[in-house]
PDB file of C-alpha atoms and ligand atoms in Angstrom:
ATOM      1  CA  MET A   1       0.417  -0.113  -0.037  1.00 71.00           C
ATOM      2  CA  ALA A   2       1.094   3.415  -0.765  1.00 95.00           C
ATOM      3  CA  ASN A   3       1.146   6.541   1.377  1.00 98.00           C
ATOM      4  CA  SER A   4      -1.959   8.446   1.918  1.00 98.00           C
ATOM      5  CA  ILE A   5      -3.686  11.109   3.459  1.00 98.00           C
ATOM      6  CA  ALA A   6      -7.152  11.443   3.850  1.00 98.00           C
ATOM      7  CA  ILE A   7      -9.197  14.484   4.270  1.00 98.00           C
ATOM      8  CA  ASP A   8     -12.686  14.438   4.911  1.00 98.00           C
ATOM      9  CA  GLY A   9     -15.245  17.267   6.099  1.00 97.00           C
ATOM     10  CA  PRO A  10     -18.645  19.027   4.812  1.00 95.00           C
ATOM     11  CA  ALA A  11     -18.876  21.323   1.895  1.00 90.00           C
ATOM     12  CA  GLY A  12     -17.161  24.385   1.818  1.00 90.00           C
ATOM     13  CA  ALA A  13     -14.273  23.702   4.487  1.00 94.00           C
ATOM     14  CA  GLY A  14     -11.637  24.414   1.678  1.00 94.00           C
ATOM     15  CA  LYS A  15     -10.556  20.609   1.734  1.00 96.00           C
ATOM     16  CA  SER A  16     -10.001  20.920  -2.309  1.00 95.00           C
ATOM     17  CA  THR A  17      -7.760  24.058  -1.955  1.00 96.00           C
ATOM     18  CA  ILE A  18      -5.632  22.477   0.634  1.00 97.00           C
ATOM     19  CA  ALA A  19      -5.713  18.902  -0.469  1.00 98.00           C
ATOM     20  CA  LYS A  20      -4.243  20.671  -4.140  1.00 96.00           C
ATOM     21  CA  ILE A  21      -1.626  22.444  -2.052  1.00 97.00           C
ATOM     22  CA  VAL A  22      -0.468  19.635   0.255  1.00 98.00           C
ATOM     23  CA  SER A  23      -0.191  16.957  -2.517  1.00 97.00           C
ATOM     24  CA  LYS A  24       1.743  19.580  -4.545  1.00 95.00           C
ATOM     25  CA  LYS A  25       4.099  20.108  -1.757  1.00 97.00           C
ATOM     26  CA  LEU A  26       4.567  16.511  -0.658  1.00 97.00           C
ATOM     27  CA  GLY A  27       4.774  14.885  -4.523  1.00 96.00           C
ATOM     28  CA  PHE A  28       1.699  13.181  -3.903  1.00 96.00           C
ATOM     29  CA  ILE A  29      -1.382  12.467  -6.394  1.00 95.00           C
ATOM     30  CA  TYR A  30      -4.535  14.931  -5.486  1.00 96.00           C
ATOM     31  CA  ILE A  31      -7.987  12.453  -5.700  1.00 97.00           C
ATOM     32  CA  ASP A  32     -11.435  14.395  -5.606  1.00 97.00           C
ATOM     33  CA  THR A  33     -13.636  11.828  -4.952  1.00 98.00           C
ATOM     34  CA  GLY A  34     -16.376  14.285  -5.098  1.00 97.00           C
ATOM     35  CA  ALA A  35     -15.876  15.128  -8.640  1.00 98.00           C
ATOM     36  CA  MET A  36     -16.676  11.370  -9.248  1.00 98.00           C
ATOM     37  CA  TYR A  37     -19.767  11.403  -7.622  1.00 98.00           C
ATOM     38  CA  ARG A  38     -20.773  14.563 -10.030  1.00 98.00           C
ATOM     39  CA  ALA A  39     -19.502  12.563 -13.055  1.00 98.00           C
ATOM     40  CA  MET A  40     -21.825   9.760 -12.356  1.00 98.00           C
ATOM     41  CA  ALA A  41     -24.315  12.580 -11.177  1.00 98.00           C
ATOM     42  CA  VAL A  42     -23.946  14.169 -14.932  1.00 98.00           C
ATOM     43  CA  HIS A  43     -24.600  10.489 -16.117  1.00 98.00           C
ATOM     44  CA  LEU A  44     -27.779  10.051 -14.617  1.00 98.00           C
ATOM     45  CA  THR A  45     -28.973  13.821 -15.375  1.00 98.00           C
ATOM     46  CA  ARG A  46     -28.543  13.513 -18.842  1.00 98.00           C
ATOM     47  CA  LEU A  47     -30.529  10.168 -18.790  1.00 98.00           C
ATOM     48  CA  GLY A  48     -33.151  12.086 -16.983  1.00 98.00           C
ATOM     49  CA  VAL A  49     -33.222   9.949 -14.081  1.00 98.00           C
ATOM     50  CA  ASP A  50     -35.179  11.454 -10.810  1.00 97.00           C
ATOM     51  CA  GLY A  51     -32.634  11.641  -7.746  1.00 95.00           C
ATOM     52  CA  ASN A  52     -35.473  10.247  -5.315  1.00 95.00           C
ATOM     53  CA  ASP A  53     -35.639   7.440  -7.497  1.00 97.00           C
ATOM     54  CA  PHE A  54     -33.094   4.773  -6.247  1.00 95.00           C
ATOM     55  CA  ALA A  55     -34.429   1.889  -8.868  1.00 97.00           C
ATOM     56  CA  ALA A  56     -33.877   4.035 -11.775  1.00 98.00           C
ATOM     57  CA  ILE A  57     -30.521   5.321 -10.064  1.00 98.00           C
ATOM     58  CA  GLU A  58     -29.414   1.848  -9.560  1.00 97.00           C
ATOM     59  CA  ALA A  59     -30.489   0.634 -13.128  1.00 98.00           C
ATOM     60  CA  ASN A  60     -28.256   3.099 -14.456  1.00 98.00           C
ATOM     61  CA  ILE A  61     -25.125   2.808 -12.902  1.00 98.00           C
ATOM     62  CA  ASP A  62     -23.590   0.065 -14.829  1.00 97.00           C
ATOM     63  CA  SER A  63     -23.543   2.178 -18.000  1.00 98.00           C
ATOM     64  CA  ALA A  64     -21.548   5.011 -16.503  1.00 98.00           C
ATOM     65  CA  ASP A  65     -17.785   4.042 -17.049  1.00 96.00           C
ATOM     66  CA  ILE A  66     -15.749   6.426 -14.897  1.00 97.00           C
ATOM     67  CA  SER A  67     -12.040   6.958 -15.054  1.00 93.00           C
ATOM     68  CA  ILE A  68      -9.822   9.467 -14.215  1.00 93.00           C
ATOM     69  CA  GLY A  69      -6.495  10.886 -14.982  1.00 93.00           C
ATOM     70  CA  HIS A  70      -4.416  13.731 -14.526  1.00 90.00           C
ATOM     71  CA  GLU A  71      -3.260  16.246 -17.167  1.00 88.00           C
ATOM     72  CA  ASN A  72      -1.072  19.312 -16.115  1.00 84.00           C
ATOM     73  CA  GLY A  73      -1.471  18.406 -12.397  1.00 80.00           C
ATOM     74  CA  GLU A  74      -5.417  18.399 -12.427  1.00 88.00           C
ATOM     75  CA  GLN A  75      -7.750  15.749 -12.115  1.00 93.00           C
ATOM     76  CA  VAL A  76      -9.375  14.756 -14.998  1.00 97.00           C
ATOM     77  CA  VAL A  77     -12.569  12.693 -14.580  1.00 97.00           C
ATOM     78  CA  TYR A  78     -13.734  10.682 -17.642  1.00 97.00           C
ATOM     79  CA  LEU A  79     -17.313   9.427 -18.421  1.00 98.00           C
ATOM     80  CA  ASN A  80     -17.635   6.869 -21.062  1.00 98.00           C
ATOM     81  CA  GLY A  81     -14.591   8.348 -22.227  1.00 97.00           C
ATOM     82  CA  GLU A  82     -15.258  12.152 -22.382  1.00 98.00           C
ATOM     83  CA  ASN A  83     -13.675  14.558 -20.380  1.00 97.00           C
ATOM     84  CA  VAL A  84     -16.767  16.048 -18.217  1.00 98.00           C
ATOM     85  CA  ASN A  85     -14.657  18.446 -15.787  1.00 97.00           C
ATOM     86  CA  SER A  86     -16.532  21.501 -17.274  1.00 97.00           C
ATOM     87  CA  GLN A  87     -20.088  19.920 -16.322  1.00 97.00           C
ATOM     88  CA  LEU A  88     -19.096  18.844 -12.488  1.00 97.00           C
ATOM     89  CA  ARG A  89     -19.794  22.236 -11.027  1.00 92.00           C
ATOM     90  CA  THR A  90     -23.710  23.000 -12.175  1.00 90.00           C
ATOM     91  CA  GLU A  91     -26.433  23.230  -9.496  1.00 86.00           C
ATOM     92  CA  GLU A  92     -28.371  20.359 -11.648  1.00 93.00           C
ATOM     93  CA  VAL A  93     -25.035  18.145 -10.936  1.00 96.00           C
ATOM     94  CA  SER A  94     -24.410  19.230  -7.659  1.00 90.00           C
ATOM     95  CA  SER A  95     -28.032  18.508  -6.510  1.00 89.00           C
ATOM     96  CA  MET A  96     -28.302  15.016  -8.369  1.00 95.00           C
ATOM     97  CA  ALA A  97     -24.837  14.015  -6.776  1.00 95.00           C
ATOM     98  CA  SER A  98     -26.123  15.141  -3.046  1.00 89.00           C
ATOM     99  CA  LYS A  99     -29.223  12.484  -3.697  1.00 92.00           C
ATOM    100  CA  SER A 100     -27.368  10.106  -5.705  1.00 95.00           C
ATOM    101  CA  SER A 101     -24.419   9.744  -3.412  1.00 95.00           C
ATOM    102  CA  ALA A 102     -26.650   8.304  -0.799  1.00 94.00           C
ATOM    103  CA  ASN A 103     -27.087   5.225  -2.704  1.00 96.00           C
ATOM    104  CA  ALA A 104     -24.780   1.962  -1.590  1.00 96.00           C
ATOM    105  CA  LYS A 105     -24.583   0.739  -5.279  1.00 97.00           C
ATOM    106  CA  VAL A 106     -23.204   3.857  -6.693  1.00 98.00           C
ATOM    107  CA  ARG A 107     -20.731   4.365  -3.609  1.00 97.00           C
ATOM    108  CA  GLU A 108     -19.481   0.614  -3.876  1.00 97.00           C
ATOM    109  CA  LYS A 109     -18.658   1.105  -7.184  1.00 97.00           C
ATOM    110  CA  LEU A 110     -16.603   4.567  -6.459  1.00 98.00           C
ATOM    111  CA  VAL A 111     -14.921   3.459  -3.581  1.00 98.00           C
ATOM    112  CA  GLU A 112     -13.392   0.584  -5.867  1.00 97.00           C
ATOM    113  CA  LEU A 113     -11.936   3.067  -8.220  1.00 96.00           C
ATOM    114  CA  GLN A 114     -11.019   5.251  -5.300  1.00 97.00           C
ATOM    115  CA  ARG A 115      -8.887   2.358  -3.540  1.00 97.00           C
ATOM    116  CA  LYS A 116      -7.375   1.278  -6.779  1.00 96.00           C
ATOM    117  CA  GLN A 117      -6.016   4.844  -7.039  1.00 93.00           C
ATOM    118  CA  ALA A 118      -4.298   4.906  -3.632  1.00 96.00           C
ATOM    119  CA  LYS A 119      -3.005   1.389  -4.056  1.00 96.00           C
ATOM    120  CA  THR A 120      -0.003   1.795  -5.898  1.00 93.00           C
ATOM    121  CA  THR A 121       0.591   5.360  -5.937  1.00 95.00           C
ATOM    122  CA  ASP A 122       1.078   8.262  -2.765  1.00 97.00           C
ATOM    123  CA  VAL A 123      -2.078  10.362  -2.628  1.00 97.00           C
ATOM    124  CA  VAL A 124      -4.408  13.248  -0.704  1.00 98.00           C
ATOM    125  CA  MET A 125      -7.830  12.034  -0.832  1.00 98.00           C
ATOM    126  CA  ASP A 126     -10.608  14.438  -0.077  1.00 98.00           C
ATOM    127  CA  GLY A 127     -14.093  13.438   0.630  1.00 97.00           C
ATOM    128  CA  ARG A 128     -16.878  12.590   3.268  1.00 96.00           C
ATOM    129  CA  ASP A 129     -15.583   9.296   4.118  1.00 97.00           C
ATOM    130  CA  ILE A 130     -12.131   8.688   3.250  1.00 98.00           C
ATOM    131  CA  GLY A 131     -11.049   8.323   6.538  1.00 98.00           C
ATOM    132  CA  THR A 132     -13.797   5.746   7.653  1.00 97.00           C
ATOM    133  CA  VAL A 133     -14.244   3.695   4.687  1.00 97.00           C
ATOM    134  CA  VAL A 134     -12.394   4.299   1.590  1.00 98.00           C
ATOM    135  CA  LEU A 135      -8.882   4.296   3.258  1.00 98.00           C
ATOM    136  CA  PRO A 136      -9.237   3.629   6.696  1.00 98.00           C
ATOM    137  CA  ASP A 137      -5.253   2.497   6.757  1.00 98.00           C
ATOM    138  CA  SER A 138      -4.378   5.967   5.799  1.00 98.00           C
ATOM    139  CA  ASN A 139      -1.352   7.325   7.525  1.00 98.00           C
ATOM    140  CA  LEU A 140      -2.829  10.687   8.186  1.00 98.00           C
ATOM    141  CA  LYS A 141      -6.589  11.168   8.399  1.00 98.00           C
ATOM    142  CA  VAL A 142      -7.782  15.133   8.690  1.00 98.00           C
ATOM    143  CA  TYR A 143     -11.618  16.201   9.499  1.00 98.00           C
ATOM    144  CA  LEU A 144     -11.526  19.718   8.178  1.00 98.00           C
ATOM    145  CA  THR A 145     -14.161  22.001   9.610  1.00 97.00           C
ATOM    146  CA  ALA A 146     -15.474  25.654   9.624  1.00 97.00           C
ATOM    147  CA  SER A 147     -18.546  27.171  10.733  1.00 97.00           C
ATOM    148  CA  SER A 148     -21.681  27.312   8.452  1.00 97.00           C
ATOM    149  CA  ARG A 149     -21.647  30.996   8.645  1.00 97.00           C
ATOM    150  CA  VAL A 150     -17.894  31.403   7.353  1.00 97.00           C
ATOM    151  CA  ARG A 151     -18.366  28.483   4.645  1.00 96.00           C
ATOM    152  CA  ALA A 152     -21.359  30.476   3.314  1.00 96.00           C
ATOM    153  CA  GLU A 153     -19.172  33.765   3.414  1.00 96.00           C
ATOM    154  CA  ARG A 154     -16.448  32.150   1.306  1.00 93.00           C
ATOM    155  CA  ARG A 155     -19.241  30.625  -1.269  1.00 91.00           C
ATOM    156  CA  TYR A 156     -20.904  34.069  -1.412  1.00 95.00           C
ATOM    157  CA  LYS A 157     -17.461  35.587  -2.184  1.00 95.00           C
ATOM    158  CA  GLU A 158     -16.816  33.489  -4.829  1.00 90.00           C
ATOM    159  CA  MET A 159     -20.411  33.877  -6.525  1.00 90.00           C
ATOM    160  CA  ILE A 160     -19.786  37.601  -6.503  1.00 95.00           C
ATOM    161  CA  GLU A 161     -16.711  37.456  -7.816  1.00 95.00           C
ATOM    162  CA  LYS A 162     -18.072  35.824 -10.951  1.00 91.00           C
ATOM    163  CA  GLY A 163     -20.868  38.262 -10.940  1.00 95.00           C
ATOM    164  CA  GLU A 164     -23.836  35.902  -9.687  1.00 91.00           C
ATOM    165  CA  GLN A 165     -26.546  37.399  -7.720  1.00 92.00           C
ATOM    166  CA  CYS A 166     -26.900  35.465  -4.432  1.00 93.00           C
ATOM    167  CA  ASP A 167     -28.323  35.943  -0.620  1.00 96.00           C
ATOM    168  CA  LEU A 168     -25.767  35.127   2.128  1.00 97.00           C
ATOM    169  CA  ASP A 169     -28.457  33.778   4.180  1.00 97.00           C
ATOM    170  CA  THR A 170     -29.887  31.466   1.610  1.00 96.00           C
ATOM    171  CA  ILE A 171     -26.457  29.931   0.900  1.00 94.00           C
ATOM    172  CA  GLU A 172     -26.142  29.333   4.577  1.00 96.00           C
ATOM    173  CA  LYS A 173     -29.600  27.669   4.808  1.00 95.00           C
ATOM    174  CA  ASP A 174     -28.627  25.343   1.859  1.00 90.00           C
ATOM    175  CA  ILE A 175     -25.100  24.549   3.346  1.00 92.00           C
ATOM    176  CA  ILE A 176     -26.936  23.397   6.908  1.00 94.00           C
ATOM    177  CA  GLU A 177     -29.203  21.168   4.713  1.00 90.00           C
ATOM    178  CA  ARG A 178     -26.142  19.940   2.641  1.00 87.00           C
ATOM    179  CA  ASP A 179     -24.639  18.828   5.992  1.00 92.00           C
ATOM    180  CA  HIS A 180     -27.401  17.624   7.487  1.00 91.00           C
ATOM    181  CA  ARG A 181     -28.290  15.070   4.300  1.00 88.00           C
ATOM    182  CA  ASP A 182     -24.514  14.250   4.326  1.00 89.00           C
ATOM    183  CA  MET A 183     -24.224  13.515   7.702  1.00 94.00           C
ATOM    184  CA  THR A 184     -27.667  11.305   8.362  1.00 94.00           C
ATOM    185  CA  ARG A 185     -27.517   9.576   5.429  1.00 92.00           C
ATOM    186  CA  GLU A 186     -27.583   5.549   6.066  1.00 94.00           C
ATOM    187  CA  ASN A 187     -24.374   4.665   3.953  1.00 93.00           C
ATOM    188  CA  SER A 188     -21.130   6.171   4.970  1.00 94.00           C
ATOM    189  CA  PRO A 189     -22.251   8.979   6.535  1.00 95.00           C
ATOM    190  CA  LEU A 190     -20.048  12.279   7.422  1.00 95.00           C
ATOM    191  CA  LYS A 191     -18.485  11.904  10.474  1.00 95.00           C
ATOM    192  CA  LYS A 192     -15.068  12.303  12.022  1.00 97.00           C
ATOM    193  CA  ALA A 193     -13.048   9.220  12.321  1.00 98.00           C
ATOM    194  CA  ASP A 194     -12.155   8.236  15.567  1.00 97.00           C
ATOM    195  CA  ASP A 195      -8.283   8.259  14.768  1.00 98.00           C
ATOM    196  CA  ALA A 196      -8.393  11.930  12.900  1.00 98.00           C
ATOM    197  CA  VAL A 197      -7.345  15.292  13.450  1.00 98.00           C
ATOM    198  CA  GLU A 198      -9.806  17.632  13.644  1.00 98.00           C
ATOM    199  CA  ILE A 199      -9.359  21.116  12.086  1.00 98.00           C
ATOM    200  CA  ASP A 200     -11.382  24.136  12.101  1.00 97.00           C
ATOM    201  CA  SER A 201     -10.184  26.289   9.284  1.00 96.00           C
ATOM    202  CA  SER A 202     -12.855  29.347  10.772  1.00 96.00           C
ATOM    203  CA  TYR A 203     -10.383  31.916  11.584  1.00 95.00           C
ATOM    204  CA  MET A 204      -7.373  30.210   9.481  1.00 96.00           C
ATOM    205  CA  THR A 205      -5.433  31.166   6.325  1.00 96.00           C
ATOM    206  CA  ILE A 206      -5.497  28.744   3.322  1.00 96.00           C
ATOM    207  CA  GLU A 207      -1.485  28.292   4.032  1.00 97.00           C
ATOM    208  CA  GLU A 208      -2.036  27.885   7.591  1.00 98.00           C
ATOM    209  CA  VAL A 209      -4.027  24.840   7.297  1.00 98.00           C
ATOM    210  CA  ALA A 210      -1.757  23.096   4.822  1.00 98.00           C
ATOM    211  CA  ASP A 211       1.178  23.911   6.626  1.00 98.00           C
ATOM    212  CA  LYS A 212      -0.241  22.705   9.621  1.00 98.00           C
ATOM    213  CA  ILE A 213      -1.371  19.008   7.624  1.00 98.00           C
ATOM    214  CA  ILE A 214       2.453  18.980   6.176  1.00 98.00           C
ATOM    215  CA  SER A 215       3.832  19.599   9.874  1.00 98.00           C
ATOM    216  CA  LEU A 216       1.398  16.599  10.838  1.00 98.00           C
ATOM    217  CA  TYR A 217       2.442  14.290   8.332  1.00 98.00           C
ATOM    218  CA  ASN A 218       5.997  14.954   8.271  1.00 98.00           C
ATOM    219  CA  ASN A 219       6.115  14.113  12.145  1.00 97.00           C
ATOM    220  CA  LEU A 220       4.235  11.177  12.055  1.00 96.00           C
TER     221      LEU A 220
HETATM  222  O1   DC B 301     -16.837  17.296  -2.344  1.00 50.93           O
HETATM  223  P1   DC B 301     -18.325  17.668  -3.209  1.00 50.93           P
HETATM  224  O2   DC B 301     -19.105  19.131  -3.098  1.00 50.93           O
HETATM  225  O3   DC B 301     -17.922  17.777  -4.691  1.00 50.93           O
HETATM  226  O4   DC B 301     -19.134  16.481  -3.547  1.00 50.93           O
HETATM  227  C1   DC B 301     -20.012  16.131  -4.440  1.00 50.93           C
HETATM  228  C2   DC B 301     -21.411  15.378  -3.934  1.00 50.93           C
HETATM  229  O5   DC B 301     -21.164  14.130  -3.322  1.00 50.93           O
HETATM  230  C3   DC B 301     -22.208  15.946  -2.544  1.00 50.93           C
HETATM  231  O6   DC B 301     -23.201  15.994  -2.265  1.00 50.93           O
HETATM  232  C4   DC B 301     -21.302  14.697  -1.427  1.00 50.93           C
HETATM  233  C5   DC B 301     -21.143  13.385  -2.132  1.00 50.93           C
HETATM  234  N1   DC B 301     -19.646  12.763  -1.701  1.00 50.93           N
HETATM  235  C6   DC B 301     -19.680  11.556  -1.529  1.00 50.93           C
HETATM  236  O7   DC B 301     -20.945  11.465  -0.445  1.00 50.93           O
HETATM  237  N2   DC B 301     -18.476  11.052  -0.539  1.00 50.93           N
HETATM  238  C7   DC B 301     -17.330  11.299  -0.901  1.00 50.93           C
HETATM  239  N3   DC B 301     -16.156  10.784  -0.755  1.00 50.93           N
HETATM  240  C8   DC B 301     -17.235  12.616  -1.815  1.00 50.93           C
HETATM  241  C9   DC B 301     -18.285  13.544  -2.205  1.00 50.93           C
END
C-alpha cells in the first residue's frame, strides 16, 4: 500500500484547495472523490433520472464508465471516455450528486475506483468517507471543518466575484441542509474518524491549514 492522507469534512471547508497544496508540496497525487460522484450525477442527469428514484439510479449505474486521469497536475474525470470536468459544478449536477451519492451501489462502484488509485500511488484524497471507509489505514486522517456562516461567506464571495446574484442567508441555509443530508444518510455518512485530527479552518488562512497538515504528516 502506498502512502495516503485522507481529508474529510463538510462542503466549503476548503478541502480541495488545501488538498491540492498539500499534494503538490509532498509530491503526492490529489484525488477529488466528490468529482467522481459528480460525474455519476452528470450521467444520471443526462438520462433524465429522478434523483429520488433509487431503482432508476441503480438501473443506470452500470452504463457509466468513470475513470480519472491527470493532465498538467489537474485531475480529469472521464465519463464513458468523455472529459466532463467542465460539467461537474452546475446546480443541477450538485443537487443530483447529493442525492445519488447516498445510494449504496453508487458508492460501492466509486469506492472501488478510489481504492485502486491509492493502492499504487501516494495520494491526498478528499471526500466525506475517506478516513472512515475508503482508506481506513491512511497514514494521516484530517477532519476539516469551518462554521456554516464562514463557509457561506466564502461561497458568497466566490459567487459575487463571478458576477452571480446571491443571498448570504440562503447560501447558509443550503449549506446547513447539505450538511444534514451528508451526516444523516444511512450509507457512509460524513463523520470524523476516531483517529482523525480535527482542524477548524474558520479563522485560519489556507496556507496555515496546509502547513499544519504537512507538519502533522512529517512528524508521524
Ligand atoms: O465534495 P463535493 O461537493 O464535490 O461532493 C459532491 C457530492 O458527493 C456531495 O453531495 C457529497 C458527495 N460525496 C460523498 O458522498 N462522498 C465522497 N467521498 C465525496 C463526495
